[in-house]
Short mmCIF file of C-alpha atoms in Angstrom, two decimals:
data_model
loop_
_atom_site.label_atom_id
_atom_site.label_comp_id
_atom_site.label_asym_id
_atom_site.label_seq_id
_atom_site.Cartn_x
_atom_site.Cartn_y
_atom_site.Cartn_z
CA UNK Y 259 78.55 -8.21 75.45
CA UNK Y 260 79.77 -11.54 76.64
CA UNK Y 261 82.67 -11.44 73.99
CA UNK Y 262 83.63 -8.02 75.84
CA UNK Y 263 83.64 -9.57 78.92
CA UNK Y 264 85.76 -12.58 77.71
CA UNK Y 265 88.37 -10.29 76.82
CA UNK Y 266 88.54 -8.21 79.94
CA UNK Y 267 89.37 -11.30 81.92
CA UNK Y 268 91.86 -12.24 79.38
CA UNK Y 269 93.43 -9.14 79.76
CA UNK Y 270 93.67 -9.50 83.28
CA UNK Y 271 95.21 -12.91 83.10
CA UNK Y 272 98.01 -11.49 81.23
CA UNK Y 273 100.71 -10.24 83.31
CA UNK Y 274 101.89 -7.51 80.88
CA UNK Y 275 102.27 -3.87 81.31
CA UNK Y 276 101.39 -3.53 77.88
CA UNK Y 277 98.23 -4.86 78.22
CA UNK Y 278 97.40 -3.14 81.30
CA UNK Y 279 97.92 0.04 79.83
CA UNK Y 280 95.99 -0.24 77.69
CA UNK Y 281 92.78 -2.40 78.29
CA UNK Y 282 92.18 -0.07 81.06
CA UNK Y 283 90.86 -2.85 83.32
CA UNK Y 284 89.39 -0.59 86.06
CA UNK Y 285 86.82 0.82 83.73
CA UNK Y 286 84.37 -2.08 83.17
CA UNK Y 287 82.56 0.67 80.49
CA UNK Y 288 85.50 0.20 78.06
CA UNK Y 289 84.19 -0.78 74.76
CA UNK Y 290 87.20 -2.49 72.92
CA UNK Y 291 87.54 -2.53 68.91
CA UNK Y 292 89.32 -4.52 66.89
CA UNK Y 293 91.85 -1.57 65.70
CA UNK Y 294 92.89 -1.23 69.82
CA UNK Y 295 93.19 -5.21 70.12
CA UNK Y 296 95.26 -5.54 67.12
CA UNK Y 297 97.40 -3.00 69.03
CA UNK Y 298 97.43 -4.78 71.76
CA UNK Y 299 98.14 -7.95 70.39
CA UNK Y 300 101.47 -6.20 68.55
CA UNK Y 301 102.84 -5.10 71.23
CA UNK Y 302 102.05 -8.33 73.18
CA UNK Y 303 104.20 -10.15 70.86
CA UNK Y 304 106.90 -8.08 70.75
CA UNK Y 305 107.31 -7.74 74.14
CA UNK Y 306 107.20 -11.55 74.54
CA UNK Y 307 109.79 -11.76 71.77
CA UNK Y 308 112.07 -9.57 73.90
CA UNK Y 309 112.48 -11.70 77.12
CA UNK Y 310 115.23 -13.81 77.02
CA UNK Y 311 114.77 -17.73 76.39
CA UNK Y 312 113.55 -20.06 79.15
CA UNK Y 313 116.24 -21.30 81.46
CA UNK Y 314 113.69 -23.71 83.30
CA UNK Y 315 110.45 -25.67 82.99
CA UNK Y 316 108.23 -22.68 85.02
CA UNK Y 317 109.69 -19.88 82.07
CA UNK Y 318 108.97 -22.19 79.30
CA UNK Y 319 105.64 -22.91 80.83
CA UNK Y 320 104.52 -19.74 81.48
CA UNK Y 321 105.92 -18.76 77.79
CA UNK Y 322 103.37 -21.04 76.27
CA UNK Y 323 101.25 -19.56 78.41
CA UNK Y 324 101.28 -16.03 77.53
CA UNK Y 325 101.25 -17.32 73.98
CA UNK Y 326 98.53 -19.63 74.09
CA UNK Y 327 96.84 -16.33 75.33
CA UNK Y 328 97.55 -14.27 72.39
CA UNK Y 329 96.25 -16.60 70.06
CA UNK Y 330 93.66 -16.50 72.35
CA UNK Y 331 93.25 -12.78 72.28
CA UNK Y 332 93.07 -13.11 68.16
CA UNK Y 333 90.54 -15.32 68.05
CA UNK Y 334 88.20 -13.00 69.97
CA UNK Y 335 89.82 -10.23 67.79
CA UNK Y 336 88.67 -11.33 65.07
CA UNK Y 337 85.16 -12.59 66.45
CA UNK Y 338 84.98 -8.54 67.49
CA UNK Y 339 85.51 -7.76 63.93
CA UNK Y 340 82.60 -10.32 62.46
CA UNK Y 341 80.59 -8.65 65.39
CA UNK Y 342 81.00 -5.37 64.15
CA UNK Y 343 80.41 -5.99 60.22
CA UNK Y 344 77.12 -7.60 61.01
CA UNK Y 345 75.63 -4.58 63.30
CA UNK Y 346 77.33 -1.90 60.99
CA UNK Y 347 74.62 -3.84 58.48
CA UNK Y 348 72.24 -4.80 60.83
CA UNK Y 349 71.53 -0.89 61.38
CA UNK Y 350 68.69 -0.13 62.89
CA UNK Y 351 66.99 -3.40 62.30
CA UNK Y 352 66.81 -6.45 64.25
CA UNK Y 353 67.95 -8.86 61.63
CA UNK Y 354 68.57 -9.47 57.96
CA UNK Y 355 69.53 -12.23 55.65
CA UNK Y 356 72.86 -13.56 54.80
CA UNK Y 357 71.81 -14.16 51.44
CA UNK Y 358 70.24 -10.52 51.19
CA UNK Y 359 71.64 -7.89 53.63
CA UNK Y 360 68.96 -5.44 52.49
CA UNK Y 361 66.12 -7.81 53.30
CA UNK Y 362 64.75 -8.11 56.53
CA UNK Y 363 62.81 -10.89 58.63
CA UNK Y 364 59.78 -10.98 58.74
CA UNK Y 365 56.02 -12.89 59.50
CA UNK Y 366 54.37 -12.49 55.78
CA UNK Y 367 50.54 -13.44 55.48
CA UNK Y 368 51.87 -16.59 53.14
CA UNK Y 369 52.81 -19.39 55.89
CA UNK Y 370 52.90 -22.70 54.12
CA UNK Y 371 53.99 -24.77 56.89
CA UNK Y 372 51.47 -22.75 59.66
CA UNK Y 373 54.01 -22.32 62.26
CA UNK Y 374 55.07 -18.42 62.11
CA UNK Y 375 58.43 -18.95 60.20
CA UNK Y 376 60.37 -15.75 59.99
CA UNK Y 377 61.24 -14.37 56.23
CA UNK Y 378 63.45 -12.72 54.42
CA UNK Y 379 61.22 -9.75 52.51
CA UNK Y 380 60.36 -5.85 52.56
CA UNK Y 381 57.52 -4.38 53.74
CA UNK Y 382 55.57 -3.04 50.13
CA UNK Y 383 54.02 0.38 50.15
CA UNK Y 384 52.15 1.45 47.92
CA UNK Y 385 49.88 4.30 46.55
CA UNK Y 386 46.97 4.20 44.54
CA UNK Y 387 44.01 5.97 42.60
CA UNK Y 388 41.25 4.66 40.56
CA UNK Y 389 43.39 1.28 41.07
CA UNK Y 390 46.29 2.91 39.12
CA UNK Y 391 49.60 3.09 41.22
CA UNK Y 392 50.74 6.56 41.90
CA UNK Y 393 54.20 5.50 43.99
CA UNK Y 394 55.56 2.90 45.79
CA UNK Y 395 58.57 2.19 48.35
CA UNK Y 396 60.03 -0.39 49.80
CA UNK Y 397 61.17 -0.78 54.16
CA UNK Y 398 62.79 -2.67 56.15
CA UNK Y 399 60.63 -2.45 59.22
CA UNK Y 400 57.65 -4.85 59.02
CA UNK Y 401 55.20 -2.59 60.89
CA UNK Y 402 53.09 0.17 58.76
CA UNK Y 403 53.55 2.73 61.11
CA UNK Y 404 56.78 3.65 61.29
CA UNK Y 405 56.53 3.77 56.65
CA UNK Y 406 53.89 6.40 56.36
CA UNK Y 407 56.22 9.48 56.81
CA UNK Y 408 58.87 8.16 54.60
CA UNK Y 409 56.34 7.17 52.11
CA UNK Y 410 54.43 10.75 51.93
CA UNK Y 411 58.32 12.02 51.45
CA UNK Y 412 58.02 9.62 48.69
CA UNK Y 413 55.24 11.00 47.16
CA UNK Y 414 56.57 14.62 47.26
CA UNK Y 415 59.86 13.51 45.79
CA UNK Y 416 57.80 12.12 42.50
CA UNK Y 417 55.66 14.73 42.40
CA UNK Y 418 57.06 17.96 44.08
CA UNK Y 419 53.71 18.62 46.25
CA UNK Y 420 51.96 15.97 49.15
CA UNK Y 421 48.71 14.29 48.09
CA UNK Y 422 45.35 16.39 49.19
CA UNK Y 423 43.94 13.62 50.66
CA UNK Y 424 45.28 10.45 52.52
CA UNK Y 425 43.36 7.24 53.16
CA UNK Y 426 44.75 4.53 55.69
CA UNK Y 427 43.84 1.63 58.07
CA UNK Y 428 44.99 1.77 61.94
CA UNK Y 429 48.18 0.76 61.27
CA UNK Y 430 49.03 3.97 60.45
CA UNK Y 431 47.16 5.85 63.02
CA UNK Y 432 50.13 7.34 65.84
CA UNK Y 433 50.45 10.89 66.68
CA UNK Y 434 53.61 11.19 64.68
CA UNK Y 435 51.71 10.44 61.92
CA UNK Y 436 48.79 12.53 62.59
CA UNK Y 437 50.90 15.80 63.05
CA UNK Y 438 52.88 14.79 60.13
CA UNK Y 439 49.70 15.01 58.03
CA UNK Y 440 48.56 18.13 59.86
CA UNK Y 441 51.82 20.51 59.09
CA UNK Y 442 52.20 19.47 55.48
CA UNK Y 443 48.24 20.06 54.43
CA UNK Y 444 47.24 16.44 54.08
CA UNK Y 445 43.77 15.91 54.99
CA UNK Y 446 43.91 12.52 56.78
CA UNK Y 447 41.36 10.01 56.91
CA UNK Y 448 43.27 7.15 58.45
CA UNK Y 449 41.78 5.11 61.42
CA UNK Y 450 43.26 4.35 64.58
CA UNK Y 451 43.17 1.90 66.96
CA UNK Y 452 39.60 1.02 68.47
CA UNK Y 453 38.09 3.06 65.81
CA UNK Y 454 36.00 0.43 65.30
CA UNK Y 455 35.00 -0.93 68.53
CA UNK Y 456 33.51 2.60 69.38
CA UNK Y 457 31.33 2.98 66.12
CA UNK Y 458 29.50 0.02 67.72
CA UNK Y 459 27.13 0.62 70.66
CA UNK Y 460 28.51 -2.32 73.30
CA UNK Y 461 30.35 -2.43 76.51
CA UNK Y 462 33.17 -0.51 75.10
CA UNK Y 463 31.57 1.97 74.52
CA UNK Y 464 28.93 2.36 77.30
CA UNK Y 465 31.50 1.69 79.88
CA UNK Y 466 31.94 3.98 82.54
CA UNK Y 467 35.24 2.96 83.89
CA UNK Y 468 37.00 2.95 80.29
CA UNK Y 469 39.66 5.96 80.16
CA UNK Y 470 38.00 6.94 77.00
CA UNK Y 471 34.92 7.72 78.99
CA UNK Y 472 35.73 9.07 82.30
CA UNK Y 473 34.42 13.05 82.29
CA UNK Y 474 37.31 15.44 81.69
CA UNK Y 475 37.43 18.88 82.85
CA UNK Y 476 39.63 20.90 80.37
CA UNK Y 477 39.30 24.00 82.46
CA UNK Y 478 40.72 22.89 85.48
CA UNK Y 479 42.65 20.12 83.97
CA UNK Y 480 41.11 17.14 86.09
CA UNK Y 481 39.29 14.13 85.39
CA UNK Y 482 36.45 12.53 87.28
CA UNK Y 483 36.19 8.95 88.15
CA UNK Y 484 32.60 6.95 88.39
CA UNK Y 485 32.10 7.63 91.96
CA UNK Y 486 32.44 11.52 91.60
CA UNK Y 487 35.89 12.35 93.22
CA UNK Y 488 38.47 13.88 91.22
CA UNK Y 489 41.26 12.70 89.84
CA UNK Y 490 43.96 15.25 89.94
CA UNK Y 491 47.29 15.69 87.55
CA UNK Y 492 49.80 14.54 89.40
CA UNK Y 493 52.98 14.54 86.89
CA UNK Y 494 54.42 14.54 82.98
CA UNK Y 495 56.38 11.74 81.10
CA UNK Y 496 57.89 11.93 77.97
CA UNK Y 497 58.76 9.21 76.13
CA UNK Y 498 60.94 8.82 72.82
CA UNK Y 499 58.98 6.23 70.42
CA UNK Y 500 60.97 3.98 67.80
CA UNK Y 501 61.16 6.54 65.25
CA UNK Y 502 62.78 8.90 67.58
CA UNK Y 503 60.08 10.95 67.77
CA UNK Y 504 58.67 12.65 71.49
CA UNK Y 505 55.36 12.09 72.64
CA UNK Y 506 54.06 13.41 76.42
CA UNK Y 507 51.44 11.88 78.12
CA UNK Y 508 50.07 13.42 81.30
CA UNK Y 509 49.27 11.22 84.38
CA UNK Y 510 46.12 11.88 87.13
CA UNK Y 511 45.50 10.17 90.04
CA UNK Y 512 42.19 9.56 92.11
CA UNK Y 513 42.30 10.97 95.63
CA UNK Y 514 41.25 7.90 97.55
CA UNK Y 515 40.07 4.34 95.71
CA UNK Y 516 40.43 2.30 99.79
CA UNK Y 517 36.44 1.50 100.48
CA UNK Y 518 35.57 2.36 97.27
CA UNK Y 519 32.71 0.11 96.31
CA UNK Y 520 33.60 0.18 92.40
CA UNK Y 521 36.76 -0.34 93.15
CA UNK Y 522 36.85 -4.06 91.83
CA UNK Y 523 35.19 -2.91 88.50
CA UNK Y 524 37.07 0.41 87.93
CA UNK Y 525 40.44 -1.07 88.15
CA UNK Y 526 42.43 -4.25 89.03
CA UNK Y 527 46.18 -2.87 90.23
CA UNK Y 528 47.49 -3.53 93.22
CA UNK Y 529 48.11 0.16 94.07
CA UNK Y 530 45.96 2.42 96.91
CA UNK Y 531 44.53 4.54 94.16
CA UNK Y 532 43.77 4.79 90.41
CA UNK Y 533 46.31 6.29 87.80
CA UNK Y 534 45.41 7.05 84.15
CA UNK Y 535 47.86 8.68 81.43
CA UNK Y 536 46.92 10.45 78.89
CA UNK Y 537 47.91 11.75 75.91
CA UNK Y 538 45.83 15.05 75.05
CA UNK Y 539 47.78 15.82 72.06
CA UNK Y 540 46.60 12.14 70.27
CA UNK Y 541 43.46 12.78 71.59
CA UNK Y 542 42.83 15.64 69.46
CA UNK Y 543 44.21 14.18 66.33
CA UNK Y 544 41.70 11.04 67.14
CA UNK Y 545 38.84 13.55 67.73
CA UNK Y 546 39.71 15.48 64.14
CA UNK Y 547 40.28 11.73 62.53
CA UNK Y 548 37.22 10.46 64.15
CA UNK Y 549 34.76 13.81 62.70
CA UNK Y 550 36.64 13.29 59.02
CA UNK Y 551 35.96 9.19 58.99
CA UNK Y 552 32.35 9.37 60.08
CA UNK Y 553 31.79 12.47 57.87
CA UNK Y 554 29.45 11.66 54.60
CA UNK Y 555 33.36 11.94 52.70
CA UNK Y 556 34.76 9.83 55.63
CA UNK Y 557 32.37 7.01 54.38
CA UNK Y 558 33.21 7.08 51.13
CA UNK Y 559 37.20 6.75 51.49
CA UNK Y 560 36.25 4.14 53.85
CA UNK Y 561 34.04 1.86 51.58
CA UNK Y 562 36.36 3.19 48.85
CA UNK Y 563 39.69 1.58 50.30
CA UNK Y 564 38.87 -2.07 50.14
CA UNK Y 565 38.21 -1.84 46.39
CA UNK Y 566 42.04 0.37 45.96
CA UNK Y 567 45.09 -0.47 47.30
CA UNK Y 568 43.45 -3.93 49.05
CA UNK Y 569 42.02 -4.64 45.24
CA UNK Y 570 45.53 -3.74 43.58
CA UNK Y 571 47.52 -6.37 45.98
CA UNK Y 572 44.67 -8.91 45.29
CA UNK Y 573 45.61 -8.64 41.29
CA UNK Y 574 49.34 -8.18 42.00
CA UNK Y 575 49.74 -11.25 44.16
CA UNK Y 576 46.94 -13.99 42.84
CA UNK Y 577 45.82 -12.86 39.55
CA UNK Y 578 49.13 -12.47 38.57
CA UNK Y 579 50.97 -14.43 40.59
CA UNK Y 580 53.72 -11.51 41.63
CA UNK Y 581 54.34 -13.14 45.27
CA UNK Y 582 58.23 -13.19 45.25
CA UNK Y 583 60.97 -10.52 43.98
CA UNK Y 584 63.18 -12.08 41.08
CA UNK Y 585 66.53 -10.16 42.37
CA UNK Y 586 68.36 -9.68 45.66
CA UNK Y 587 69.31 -5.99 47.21
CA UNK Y 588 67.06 -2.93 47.65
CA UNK Y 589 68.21 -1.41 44.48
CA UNK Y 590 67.42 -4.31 42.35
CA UNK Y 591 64.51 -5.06 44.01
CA UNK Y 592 63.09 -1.44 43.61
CA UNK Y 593 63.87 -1.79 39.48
CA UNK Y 594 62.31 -4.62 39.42
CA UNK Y 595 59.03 -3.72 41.31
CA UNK Y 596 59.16 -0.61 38.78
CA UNK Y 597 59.05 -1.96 36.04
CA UNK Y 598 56.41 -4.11 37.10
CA UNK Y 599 54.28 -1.05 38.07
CA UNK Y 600 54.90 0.21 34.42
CA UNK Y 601 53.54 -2.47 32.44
CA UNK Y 602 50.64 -3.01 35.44
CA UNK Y 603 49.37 0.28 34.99
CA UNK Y 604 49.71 0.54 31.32
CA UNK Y 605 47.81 -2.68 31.41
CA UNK Y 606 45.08 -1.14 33.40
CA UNK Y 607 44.86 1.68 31.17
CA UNK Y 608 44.40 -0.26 27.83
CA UNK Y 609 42.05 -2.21 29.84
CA UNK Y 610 39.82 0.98 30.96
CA UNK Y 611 40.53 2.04 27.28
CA UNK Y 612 39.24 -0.62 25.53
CA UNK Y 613 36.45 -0.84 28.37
CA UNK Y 614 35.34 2.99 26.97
CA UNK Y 615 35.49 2.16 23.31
CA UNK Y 616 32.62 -0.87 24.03
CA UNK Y 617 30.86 1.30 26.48
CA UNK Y 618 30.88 4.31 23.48
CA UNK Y 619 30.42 1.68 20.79
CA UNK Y 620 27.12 0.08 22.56
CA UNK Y 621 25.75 3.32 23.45
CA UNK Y 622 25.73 4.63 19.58
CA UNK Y 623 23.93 1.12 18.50
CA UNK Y 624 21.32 2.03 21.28
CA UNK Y 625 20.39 5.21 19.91
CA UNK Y 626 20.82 4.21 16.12
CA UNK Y 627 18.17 1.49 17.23
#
């Protein structure tokens, strides 16, 4: 933005018809590429090469001028064009590494030095079953909820159907997610945020001025605050989240909060009465997710999932030492986390294998004895 604005005032400061044709000066919204300033810079120089030679010091200063402010006007040309390579690779993202364009910045759990230094690395998905790794993928973004959609399109590409069954922490838990799961027959059992903190019997939960806990009257759409007054709907917002997905939340607001004498525990804004937005749509999917995780199967997957995916990383990374990718680039980082996969799960299976053959083997000398 700054190099735009550099060149709009350089463009003024040339005198040239040329150049006020086309840099179209009045409109501050112009967004200038390199192709129009190349253009520009052409026909700068040939018009300068037209005017006849200096008669006087004033012509041959202002000559210099004008072309001390074309070379000018390249240099910022060609800054434009850098500019431009590194955001048509950038993408989406918010940086990447000059060594590997694919990779992406990132805090990893490994920090040597304990001061937060930024990374170049994907974010590792993977899938697993009876500690045997069903798929994998690789993604730029360093947060786990924006991979669970891409990764379940994973899974369908490898196999041609979606798993049954899908166990996840909160990190995966948004509505996107949810209704993702819900459409293509997945039955989720993947925490969200909080889930936690209301499985335990404390403040958060017995609170009466939590959002979570305020009385809601689905038949008349209203909600009812400590003291007994309602709390009205007073207006819609839709918002678009990173993924480009659109979520609507619903806002209500209390009647009166002025002499209220909970006011100073039911809420701490400055405004004359209380607002709350909610999302009714998440809410179900929580409700659903909640039933499913504290189901007898919900407790299960959850006491199962430590000892899967968490167990696999815990062999990958420190029992055999598989903590950095050998190659540089997506592509050659997905072979080589492949291959890797191979001979890891071939390993497991000889080892659950050989694991049956002395389990078989002892049994027989048992009854023999």
């Amino acid at each position: 933005a700054r190099l735009l604005e550099k060149i709009r005032i350089l463009l003024q400061q040339i005198d040239d018809v040329v150049a006020q044709e086309n840099a179209c000066i009045e409109n501050t919204t112009t967004e200038f590429t390199p192709s129009m300033l190349t253009d520009m810079i052409s026909e700068l120089k040939a018009s300068l090469e037209n005017v006849p030679p200096p008669s006087d010091k004033e012509e041959k200063k202002a000559k210099r001028q004008k072309t001390k402010q074309i070379k000018v006007l390249e240099s910022h040309c060609e800054k434009l064009a850098e500019y431009n390579r590194h955001m048509r690779i950038l993408g989406k993202r918010n940086s990447y590494s000059k060594t590997d364009p694919d990779a992406t910045f990132m805090h990893m759990k490994e920090d040597p030095m304990g001061n937060g230094q930024l990374k170049p690395g994907y974010n590792l998905q993977i899938g697993t079953e009876n500690q045997f790794m069903l798929d994998f993928g690789l993604y730029h973004n360093p947060t786990d909820t924006l991979t669970l959609i891409p990764f379940e399109n994973s899974f369908h590409e490898r196999y041609n159907r979606f798993p049954l069954e899908g166990v996840a922490d909160s990190g995966y838990g948004s509505e996107e997610n949810y209704r993702f799961m819900d459409e293509n027959g997945i039955e989720a059992y993947v925490k969200y945020n909080f889930f936690h903190k209301e499985q335990r019997a404390d403040k958060y939960v017995t609170n009466p001025f939590k959002q979570e806990n305020l009385y809601y009257n689905e038949e008349k759409d209203y909600y009812v605050c400590p003291m007994g007054q309602h709390m009205e709907r007073t207006g819609v917002r839709h918002y678009r989240t990173e993924s480009g997905y659109i979520a609507e939340s619903v806002a209500y607001r209390a009647a009166r909060c002025e002499g209220c004498p909970l006011r100073c525990m039911c809420f701490s804004s400055k405004s004359k009465r209380r607002t709350i937005e909610v999302n009714h749509r998440l809410k179900e999917y929580k409700q659903k997710a909640r039933e499913r995780l504290t189901s007898e199967k919900g407790f299960k997957h959850r006491g199962q999932r430590c000892i899967e995916p968490e167990a696999v990383f815990g062999q990958i990374k420190y029992d055999m030492g598989y903590k950095r990718f050998r190659h540089f680039g997506k592509d050659k980082v997905t072979m080589d986390f492949a291959f890797f996969a191979i001979a890891f799960n071939i390993k497991k299976m000889c080892a659950k294998i050989k694991n049956q053959k002395m389990t078989d083997k002892n049994y027989k000398n048992i009854r023999v004895a």
